[in-house]
PDB file of C-alpha atoms in Angstrom:
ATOM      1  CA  UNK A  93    -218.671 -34.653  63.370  1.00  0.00           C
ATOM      2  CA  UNK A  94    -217.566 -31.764  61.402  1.00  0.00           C
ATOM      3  CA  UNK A  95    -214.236 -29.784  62.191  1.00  0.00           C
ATOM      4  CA  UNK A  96    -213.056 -25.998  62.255  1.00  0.00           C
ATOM      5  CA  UNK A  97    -213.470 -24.955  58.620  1.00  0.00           C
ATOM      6  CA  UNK A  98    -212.721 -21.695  57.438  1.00  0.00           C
ATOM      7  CA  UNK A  99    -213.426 -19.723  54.185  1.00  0.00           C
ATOM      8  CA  UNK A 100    -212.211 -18.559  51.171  1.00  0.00           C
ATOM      9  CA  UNK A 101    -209.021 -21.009  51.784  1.00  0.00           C
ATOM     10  CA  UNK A 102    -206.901 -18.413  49.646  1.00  0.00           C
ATOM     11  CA  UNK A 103    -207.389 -14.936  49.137  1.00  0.00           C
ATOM     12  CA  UNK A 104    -205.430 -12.471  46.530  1.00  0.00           C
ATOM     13  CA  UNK A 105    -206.110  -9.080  47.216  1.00  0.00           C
ATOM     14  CA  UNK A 106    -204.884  -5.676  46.491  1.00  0.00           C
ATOM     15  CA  UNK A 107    -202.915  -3.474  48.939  1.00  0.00           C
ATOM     16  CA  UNK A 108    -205.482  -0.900  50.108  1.00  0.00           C
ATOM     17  CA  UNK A 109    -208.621  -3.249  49.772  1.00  0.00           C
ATOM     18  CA  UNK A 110    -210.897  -4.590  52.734  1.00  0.00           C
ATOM     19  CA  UNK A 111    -211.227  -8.733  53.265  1.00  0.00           C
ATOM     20  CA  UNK A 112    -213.112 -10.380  55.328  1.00  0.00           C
ATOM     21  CA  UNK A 113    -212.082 -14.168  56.655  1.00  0.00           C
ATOM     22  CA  UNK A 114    -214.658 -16.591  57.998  1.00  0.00           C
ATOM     23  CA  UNK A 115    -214.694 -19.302  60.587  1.00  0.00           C
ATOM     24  CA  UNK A 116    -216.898 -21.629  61.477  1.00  0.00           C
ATOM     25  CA  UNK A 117    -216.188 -23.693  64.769  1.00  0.00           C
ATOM     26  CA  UNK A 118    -217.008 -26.732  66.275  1.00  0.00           C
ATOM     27  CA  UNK A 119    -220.402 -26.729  66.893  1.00  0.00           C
ATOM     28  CA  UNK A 120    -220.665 -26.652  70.768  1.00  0.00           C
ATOM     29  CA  UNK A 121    -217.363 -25.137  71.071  1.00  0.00           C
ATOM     30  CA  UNK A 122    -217.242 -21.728  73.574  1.00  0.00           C
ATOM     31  CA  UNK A 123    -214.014 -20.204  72.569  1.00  0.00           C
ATOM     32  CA  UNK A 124    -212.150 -18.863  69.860  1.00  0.00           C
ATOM     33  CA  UNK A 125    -209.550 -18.161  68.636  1.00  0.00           C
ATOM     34  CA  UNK A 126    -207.639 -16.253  65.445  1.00  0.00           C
ATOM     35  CA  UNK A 127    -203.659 -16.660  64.808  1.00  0.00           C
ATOM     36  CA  UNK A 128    -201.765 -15.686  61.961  1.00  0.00           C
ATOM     37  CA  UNK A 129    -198.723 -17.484  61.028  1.00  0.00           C
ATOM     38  CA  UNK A 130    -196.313 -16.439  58.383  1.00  0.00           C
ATOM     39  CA  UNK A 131    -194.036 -17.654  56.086  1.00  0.00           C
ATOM     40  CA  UNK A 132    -191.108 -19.640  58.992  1.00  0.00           C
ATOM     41  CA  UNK A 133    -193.084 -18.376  62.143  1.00  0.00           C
ATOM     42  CA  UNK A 134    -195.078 -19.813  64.804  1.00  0.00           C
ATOM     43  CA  UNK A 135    -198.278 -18.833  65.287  1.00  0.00           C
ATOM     44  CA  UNK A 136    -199.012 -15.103  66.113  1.00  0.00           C
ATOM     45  CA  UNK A 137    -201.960 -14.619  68.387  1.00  0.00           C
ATOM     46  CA  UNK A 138    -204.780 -12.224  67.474  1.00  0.00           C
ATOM     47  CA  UNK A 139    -208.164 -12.556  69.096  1.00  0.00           C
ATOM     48  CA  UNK A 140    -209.964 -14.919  71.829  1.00  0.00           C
ATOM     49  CA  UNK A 141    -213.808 -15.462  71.965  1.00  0.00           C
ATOM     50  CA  UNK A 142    -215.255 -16.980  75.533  1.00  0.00           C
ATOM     51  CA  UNK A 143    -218.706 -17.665  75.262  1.00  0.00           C
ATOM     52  CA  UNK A 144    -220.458 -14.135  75.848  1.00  0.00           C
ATOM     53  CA  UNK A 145    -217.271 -12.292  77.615  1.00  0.00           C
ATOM     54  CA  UNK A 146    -216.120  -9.542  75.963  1.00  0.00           C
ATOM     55  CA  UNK A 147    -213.252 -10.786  73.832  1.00  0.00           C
ATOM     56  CA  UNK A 148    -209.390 -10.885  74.315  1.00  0.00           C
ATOM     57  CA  UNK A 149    -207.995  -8.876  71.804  1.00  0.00           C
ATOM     58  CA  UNK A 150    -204.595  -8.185  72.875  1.00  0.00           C
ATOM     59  CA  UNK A 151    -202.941 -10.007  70.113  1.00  0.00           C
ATOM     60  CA  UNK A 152    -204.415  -7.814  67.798  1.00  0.00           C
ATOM     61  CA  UNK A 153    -201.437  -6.058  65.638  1.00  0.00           C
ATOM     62  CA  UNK A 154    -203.054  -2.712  64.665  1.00  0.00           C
ATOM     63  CA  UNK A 155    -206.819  -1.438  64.258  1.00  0.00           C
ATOM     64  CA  UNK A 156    -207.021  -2.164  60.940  1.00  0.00           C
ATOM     65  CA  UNK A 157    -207.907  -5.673  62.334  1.00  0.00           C
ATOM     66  CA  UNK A 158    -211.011  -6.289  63.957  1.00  0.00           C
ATOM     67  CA  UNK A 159    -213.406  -9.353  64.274  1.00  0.00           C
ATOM     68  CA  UNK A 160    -216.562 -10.604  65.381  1.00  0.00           C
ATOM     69  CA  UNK A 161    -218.574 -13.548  66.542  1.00  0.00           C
ATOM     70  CA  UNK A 162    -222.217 -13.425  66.264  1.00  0.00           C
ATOM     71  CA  UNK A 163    -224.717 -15.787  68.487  1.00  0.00           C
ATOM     72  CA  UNK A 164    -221.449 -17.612  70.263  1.00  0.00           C
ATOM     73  CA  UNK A 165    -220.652 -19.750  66.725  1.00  0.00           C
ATOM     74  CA  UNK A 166    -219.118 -18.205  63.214  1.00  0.00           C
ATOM     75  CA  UNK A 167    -216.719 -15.473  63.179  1.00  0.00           C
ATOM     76  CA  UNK A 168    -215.327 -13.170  61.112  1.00  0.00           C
ATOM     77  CA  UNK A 169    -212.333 -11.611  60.853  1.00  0.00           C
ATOM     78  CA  UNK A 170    -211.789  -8.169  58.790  1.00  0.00           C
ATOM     79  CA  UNK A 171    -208.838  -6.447  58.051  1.00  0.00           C
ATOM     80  CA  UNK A 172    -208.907  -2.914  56.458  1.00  0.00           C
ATOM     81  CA  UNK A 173    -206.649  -1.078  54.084  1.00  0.00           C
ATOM     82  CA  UNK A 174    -204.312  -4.535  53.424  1.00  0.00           C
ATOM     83  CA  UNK A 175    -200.854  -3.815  53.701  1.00  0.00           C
ATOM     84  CA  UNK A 176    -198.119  -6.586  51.926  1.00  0.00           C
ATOM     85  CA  UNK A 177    -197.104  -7.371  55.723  1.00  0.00           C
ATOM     86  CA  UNK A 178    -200.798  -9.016  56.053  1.00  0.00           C
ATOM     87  CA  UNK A 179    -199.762 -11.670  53.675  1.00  0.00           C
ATOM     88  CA  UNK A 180    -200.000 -14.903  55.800  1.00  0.00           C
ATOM     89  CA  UNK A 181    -202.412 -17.962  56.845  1.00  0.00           C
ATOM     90  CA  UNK A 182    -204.740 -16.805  59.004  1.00  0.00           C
ATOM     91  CA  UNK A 183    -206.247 -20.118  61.024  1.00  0.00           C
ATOM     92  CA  UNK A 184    -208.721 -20.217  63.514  1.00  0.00           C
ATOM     93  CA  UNK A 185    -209.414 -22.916  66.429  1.00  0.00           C
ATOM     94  CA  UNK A 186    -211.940 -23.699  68.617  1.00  0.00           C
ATOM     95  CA  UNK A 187    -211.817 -25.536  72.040  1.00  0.00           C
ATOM     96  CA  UNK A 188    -214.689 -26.204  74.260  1.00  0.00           C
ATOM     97  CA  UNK A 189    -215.498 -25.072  77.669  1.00  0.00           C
ATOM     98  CA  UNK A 190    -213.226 -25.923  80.367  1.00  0.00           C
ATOM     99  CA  UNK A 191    -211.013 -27.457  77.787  1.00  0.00           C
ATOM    100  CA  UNK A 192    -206.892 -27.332  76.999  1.00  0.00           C
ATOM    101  CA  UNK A 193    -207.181 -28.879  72.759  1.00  0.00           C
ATOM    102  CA  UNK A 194    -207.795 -26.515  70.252  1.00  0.00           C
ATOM    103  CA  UNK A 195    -209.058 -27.788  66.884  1.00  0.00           C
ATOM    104  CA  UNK A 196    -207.645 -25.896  63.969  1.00  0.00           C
ATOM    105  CA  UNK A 197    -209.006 -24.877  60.656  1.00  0.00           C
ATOM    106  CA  UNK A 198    -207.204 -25.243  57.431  1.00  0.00           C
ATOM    107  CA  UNK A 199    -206.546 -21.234  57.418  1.00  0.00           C
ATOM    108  CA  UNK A 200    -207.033 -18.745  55.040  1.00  0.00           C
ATOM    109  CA  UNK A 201    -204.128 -17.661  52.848  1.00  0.00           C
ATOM    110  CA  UNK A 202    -203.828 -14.240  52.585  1.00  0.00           C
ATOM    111  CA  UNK A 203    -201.860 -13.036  50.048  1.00  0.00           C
ATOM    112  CA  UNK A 204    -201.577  -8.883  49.373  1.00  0.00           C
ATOM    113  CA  UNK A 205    -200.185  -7.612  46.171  1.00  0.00           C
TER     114      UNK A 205
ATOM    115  CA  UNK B 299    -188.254 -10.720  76.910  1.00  0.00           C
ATOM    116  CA  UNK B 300    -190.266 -14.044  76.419  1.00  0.00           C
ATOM    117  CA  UNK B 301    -189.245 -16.567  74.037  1.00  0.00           C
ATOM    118  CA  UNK B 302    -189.983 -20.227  73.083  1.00  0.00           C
ATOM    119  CA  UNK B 303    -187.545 -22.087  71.012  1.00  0.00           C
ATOM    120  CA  UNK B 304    -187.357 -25.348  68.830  1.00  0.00           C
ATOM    121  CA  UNK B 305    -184.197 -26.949  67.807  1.00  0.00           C
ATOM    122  CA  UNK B 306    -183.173 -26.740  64.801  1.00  0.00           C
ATOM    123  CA  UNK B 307    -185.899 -25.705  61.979  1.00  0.00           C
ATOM    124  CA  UNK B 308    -185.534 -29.025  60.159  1.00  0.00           C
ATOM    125  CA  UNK B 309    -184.369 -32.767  61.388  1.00  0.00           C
ATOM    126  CA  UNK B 310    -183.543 -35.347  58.955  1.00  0.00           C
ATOM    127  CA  UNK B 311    -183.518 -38.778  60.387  1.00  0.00           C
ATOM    128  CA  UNK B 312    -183.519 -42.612  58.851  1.00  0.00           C
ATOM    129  CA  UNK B 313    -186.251 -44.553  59.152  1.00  0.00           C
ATOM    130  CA  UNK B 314    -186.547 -46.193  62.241  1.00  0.00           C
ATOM    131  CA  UNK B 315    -184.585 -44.185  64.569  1.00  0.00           C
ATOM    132  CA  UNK B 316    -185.880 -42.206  67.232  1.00  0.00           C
ATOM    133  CA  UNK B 317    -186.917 -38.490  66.721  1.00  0.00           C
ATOM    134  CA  UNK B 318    -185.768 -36.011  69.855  1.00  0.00           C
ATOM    135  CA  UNK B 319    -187.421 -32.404  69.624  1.00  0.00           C
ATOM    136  CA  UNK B 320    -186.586 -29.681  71.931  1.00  0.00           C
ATOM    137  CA  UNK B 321    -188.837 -27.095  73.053  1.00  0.00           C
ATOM    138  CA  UNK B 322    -187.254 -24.522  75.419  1.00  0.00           C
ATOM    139  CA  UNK B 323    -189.132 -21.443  77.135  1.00  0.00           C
ATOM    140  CA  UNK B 324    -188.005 -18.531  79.122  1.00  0.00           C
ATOM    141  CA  UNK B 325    -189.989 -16.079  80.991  1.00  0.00           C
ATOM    142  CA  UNK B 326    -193.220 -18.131  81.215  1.00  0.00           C
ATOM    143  CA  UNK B 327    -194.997 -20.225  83.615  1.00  0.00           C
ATOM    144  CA  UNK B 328    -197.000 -22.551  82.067  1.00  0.00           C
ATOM    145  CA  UNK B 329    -199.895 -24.914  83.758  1.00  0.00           C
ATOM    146  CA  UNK B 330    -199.118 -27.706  80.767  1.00  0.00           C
ATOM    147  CA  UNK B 331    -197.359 -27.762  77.043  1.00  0.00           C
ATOM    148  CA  UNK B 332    -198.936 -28.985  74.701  1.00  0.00           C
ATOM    149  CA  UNK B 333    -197.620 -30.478  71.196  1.00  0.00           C
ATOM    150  CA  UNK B 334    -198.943 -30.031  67.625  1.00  0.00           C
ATOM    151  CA  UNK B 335    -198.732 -31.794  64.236  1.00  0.00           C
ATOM    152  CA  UNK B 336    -199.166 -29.597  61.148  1.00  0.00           C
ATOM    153  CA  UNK B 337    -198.665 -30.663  57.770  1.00  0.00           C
ATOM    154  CA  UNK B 338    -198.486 -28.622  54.724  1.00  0.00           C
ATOM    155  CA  UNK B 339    -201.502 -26.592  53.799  1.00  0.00           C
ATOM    156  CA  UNK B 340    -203.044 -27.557  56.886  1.00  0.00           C
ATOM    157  CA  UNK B 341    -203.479 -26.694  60.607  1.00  0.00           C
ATOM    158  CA  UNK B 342    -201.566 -28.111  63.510  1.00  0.00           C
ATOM    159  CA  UNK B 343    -203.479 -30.900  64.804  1.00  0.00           C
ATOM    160  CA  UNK B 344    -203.137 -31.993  68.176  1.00  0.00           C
ATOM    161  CA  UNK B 345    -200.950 -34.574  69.775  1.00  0.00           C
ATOM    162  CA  UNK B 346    -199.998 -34.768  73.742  1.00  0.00           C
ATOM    163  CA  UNK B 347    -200.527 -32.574  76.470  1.00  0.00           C
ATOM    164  CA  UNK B 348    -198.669 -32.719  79.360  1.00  0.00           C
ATOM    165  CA  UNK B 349    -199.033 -30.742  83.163  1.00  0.00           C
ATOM    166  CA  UNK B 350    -197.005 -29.376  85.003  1.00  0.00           C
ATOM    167  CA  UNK B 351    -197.135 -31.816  87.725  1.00  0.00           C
ATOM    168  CA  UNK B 352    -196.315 -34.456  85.547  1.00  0.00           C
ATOM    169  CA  UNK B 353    -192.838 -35.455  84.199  1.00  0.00           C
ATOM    170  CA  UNK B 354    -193.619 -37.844  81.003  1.00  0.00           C
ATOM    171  CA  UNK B 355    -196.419 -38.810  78.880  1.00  0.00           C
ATOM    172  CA  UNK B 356    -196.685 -41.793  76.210  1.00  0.00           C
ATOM    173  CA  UNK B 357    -199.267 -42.010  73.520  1.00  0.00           C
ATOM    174  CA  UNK B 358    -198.729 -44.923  70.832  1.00  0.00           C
ATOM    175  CA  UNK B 359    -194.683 -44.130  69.804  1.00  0.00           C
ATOM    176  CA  UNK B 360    -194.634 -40.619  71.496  1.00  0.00           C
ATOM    177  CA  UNK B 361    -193.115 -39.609  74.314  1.00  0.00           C
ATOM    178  CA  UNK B 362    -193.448 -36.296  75.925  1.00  0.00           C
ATOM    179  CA  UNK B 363    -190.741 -34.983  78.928  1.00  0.00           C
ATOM    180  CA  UNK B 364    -191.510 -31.753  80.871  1.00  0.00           C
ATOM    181  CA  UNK B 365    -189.227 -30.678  83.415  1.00  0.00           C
ATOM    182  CA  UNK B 366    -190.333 -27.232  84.956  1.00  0.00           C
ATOM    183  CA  UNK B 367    -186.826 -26.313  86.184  1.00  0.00           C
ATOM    184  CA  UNK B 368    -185.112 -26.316  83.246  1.00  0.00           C
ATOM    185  CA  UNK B 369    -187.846 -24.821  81.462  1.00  0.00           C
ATOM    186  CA  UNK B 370    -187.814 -27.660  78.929  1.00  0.00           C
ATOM    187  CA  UNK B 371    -189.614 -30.168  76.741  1.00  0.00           C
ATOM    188  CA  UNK B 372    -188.707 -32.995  74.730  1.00  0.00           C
ATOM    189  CA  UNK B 373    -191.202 -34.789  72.295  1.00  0.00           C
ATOM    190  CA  UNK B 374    -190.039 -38.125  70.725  1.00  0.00           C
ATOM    191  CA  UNK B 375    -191.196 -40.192  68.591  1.00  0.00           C
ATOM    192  CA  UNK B 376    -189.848 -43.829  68.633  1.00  0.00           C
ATOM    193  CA  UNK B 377    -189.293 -46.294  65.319  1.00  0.00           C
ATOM    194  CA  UNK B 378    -189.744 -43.304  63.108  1.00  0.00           C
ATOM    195  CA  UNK B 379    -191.582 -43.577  59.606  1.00  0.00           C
ATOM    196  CA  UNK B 380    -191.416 -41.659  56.781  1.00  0.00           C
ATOM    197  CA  UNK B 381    -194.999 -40.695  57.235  1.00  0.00           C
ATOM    198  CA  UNK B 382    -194.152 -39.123  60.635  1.00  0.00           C
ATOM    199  CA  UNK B 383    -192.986 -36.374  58.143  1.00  0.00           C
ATOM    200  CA  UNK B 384    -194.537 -32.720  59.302  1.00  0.00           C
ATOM    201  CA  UNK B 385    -193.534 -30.136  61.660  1.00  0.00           C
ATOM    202  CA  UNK B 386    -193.769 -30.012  64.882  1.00  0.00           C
ATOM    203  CA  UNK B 387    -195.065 -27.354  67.007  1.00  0.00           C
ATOM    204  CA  UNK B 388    -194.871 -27.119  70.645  1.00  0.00           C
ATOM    205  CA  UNK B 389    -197.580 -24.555  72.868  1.00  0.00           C
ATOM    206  CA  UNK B 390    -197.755 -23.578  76.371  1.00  0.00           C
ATOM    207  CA  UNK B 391    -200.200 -21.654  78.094  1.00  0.00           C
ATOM    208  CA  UNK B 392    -199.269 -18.732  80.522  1.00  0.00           C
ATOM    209  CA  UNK B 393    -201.141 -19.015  84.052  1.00  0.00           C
ATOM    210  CA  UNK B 394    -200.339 -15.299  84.382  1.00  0.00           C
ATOM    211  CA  UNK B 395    -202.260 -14.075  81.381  1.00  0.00           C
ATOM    212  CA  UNK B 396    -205.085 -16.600  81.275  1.00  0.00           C
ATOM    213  CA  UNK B 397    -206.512 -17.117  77.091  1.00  0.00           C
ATOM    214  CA  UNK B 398    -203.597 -17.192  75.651  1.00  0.00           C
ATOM    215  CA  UNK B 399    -201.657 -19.963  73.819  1.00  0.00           C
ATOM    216  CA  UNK B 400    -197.788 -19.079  72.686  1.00  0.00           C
ATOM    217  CA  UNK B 401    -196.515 -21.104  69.851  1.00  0.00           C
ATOM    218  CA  UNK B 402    -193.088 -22.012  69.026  1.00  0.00           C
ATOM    219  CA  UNK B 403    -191.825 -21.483  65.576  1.00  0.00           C
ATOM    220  CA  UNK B 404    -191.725 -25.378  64.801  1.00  0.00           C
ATOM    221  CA  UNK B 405    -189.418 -28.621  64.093  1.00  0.00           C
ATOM    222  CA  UNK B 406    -189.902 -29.766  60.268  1.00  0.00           C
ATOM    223  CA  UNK B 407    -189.125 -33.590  60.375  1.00  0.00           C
ATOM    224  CA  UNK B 408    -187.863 -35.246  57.555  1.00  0.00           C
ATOM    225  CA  UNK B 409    -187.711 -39.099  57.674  1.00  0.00           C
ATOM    226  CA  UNK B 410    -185.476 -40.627  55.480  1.00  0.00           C
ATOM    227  CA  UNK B 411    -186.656 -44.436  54.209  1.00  0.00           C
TER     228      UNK B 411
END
């Protein structure tokens, strides 16, 4: 079946602007999840979906970032007033219930000039 | 503080040897440790998975090692070929925090025909 994809798969934007980053998971899949990884890091937590529990969203760097999951499947992630430290791949996996594999995305690369 | 490190960012080895990757923790107490594949442009995809309780998985020509004490993992992969190529990211879960995944910063694997 189809895996994690995410959209746009880049993104140029100007410091100051508002993007938006979609993912769309595994169909089935309860949780998810949003990490950032920049240019020579490993991957930065953000956000964690579970079904209908409110989310985990202690990885979250600032509120400027926010995201959302409507009806337990696609979600969004926005991040207002870009700043040049956004600029990174922002990927998104899904894992089903009661499971330890996430499935990635490709990511989204963000790039703020 | 809590870190997770790799060895070195980048292995070169011929074809046909044996590839040794390190993954050291500190100040975590993960249930299992996982290992990813991730290629450029892409996200990691999953390889092995190994518990706590267990001391050494094989799939195909990799071999995983987990020993809890010295807070250590070591992911080879045997009779190496150049399409083995990719970095390698190891991931461990923390039974104290529950959602979370930690990433280390990767391998990059070069192998030399």
């Amino acid at each position: 079946g189809a895996g994690v994809s995410q959209s746009p798969s880049n993104k140029v934007t100007e410091k100051g602007k508002d993007v938006e980053l979609r993912c769309d998971p595994i169909s089935g899949h309860t949780a998810l999840y949003w990490y950032r990884q920049s240019l020579g890091q490993g991957l930065e937590f953000l956000i964690y979906f579970q079904g209908n529990s409110a989310p985990d969203k202690s990885g979250l760097p600032s509120d400027r970032f926010s995201a959302e999951r409507t009806g337990g499947s696609v979600s969004t992630l926005t991040i207002q007033r870009t700043q040049q430290e956004d600029s990174a791949v922002y990927l998104c996996a899904s894992m089903s219930f009661g499971g330890d594999t996430q499935y990635f995305g490709p990511g989204t690369r963000l790039t703020v000039l | 503080s809590q870190k997770i490190e790799q060895n070195s960012e980048a292995l070169n080895i011929q074809e046909g040897k044996t590839a040794t990757l390190t993954c050291n923790y500190t100040n975590y107490s993960p249930a299992y440790l996982q290992w990813y594949r991730q290629d450029p442009g892409r996200g990691p995809v999953f390889l092995l998975l190994i518990r706590e309780n267990e001391k050494e998985k094989r799939k195909e020509r990799l071999k995983v090692t987990f020993d809890t004490t010295l807070k250590q993992s070591l992911f080879h992969i045997t009779a190496s070929q150049p399409a083995d190529s990719a970095t390698y990211l190891c991931a461990l879960d923390n039974r104290n925090t529950g959602n979370q995944f930690y990433f280390g910063t990767g391998t990059s694997l070069t192998v030399i025909p």
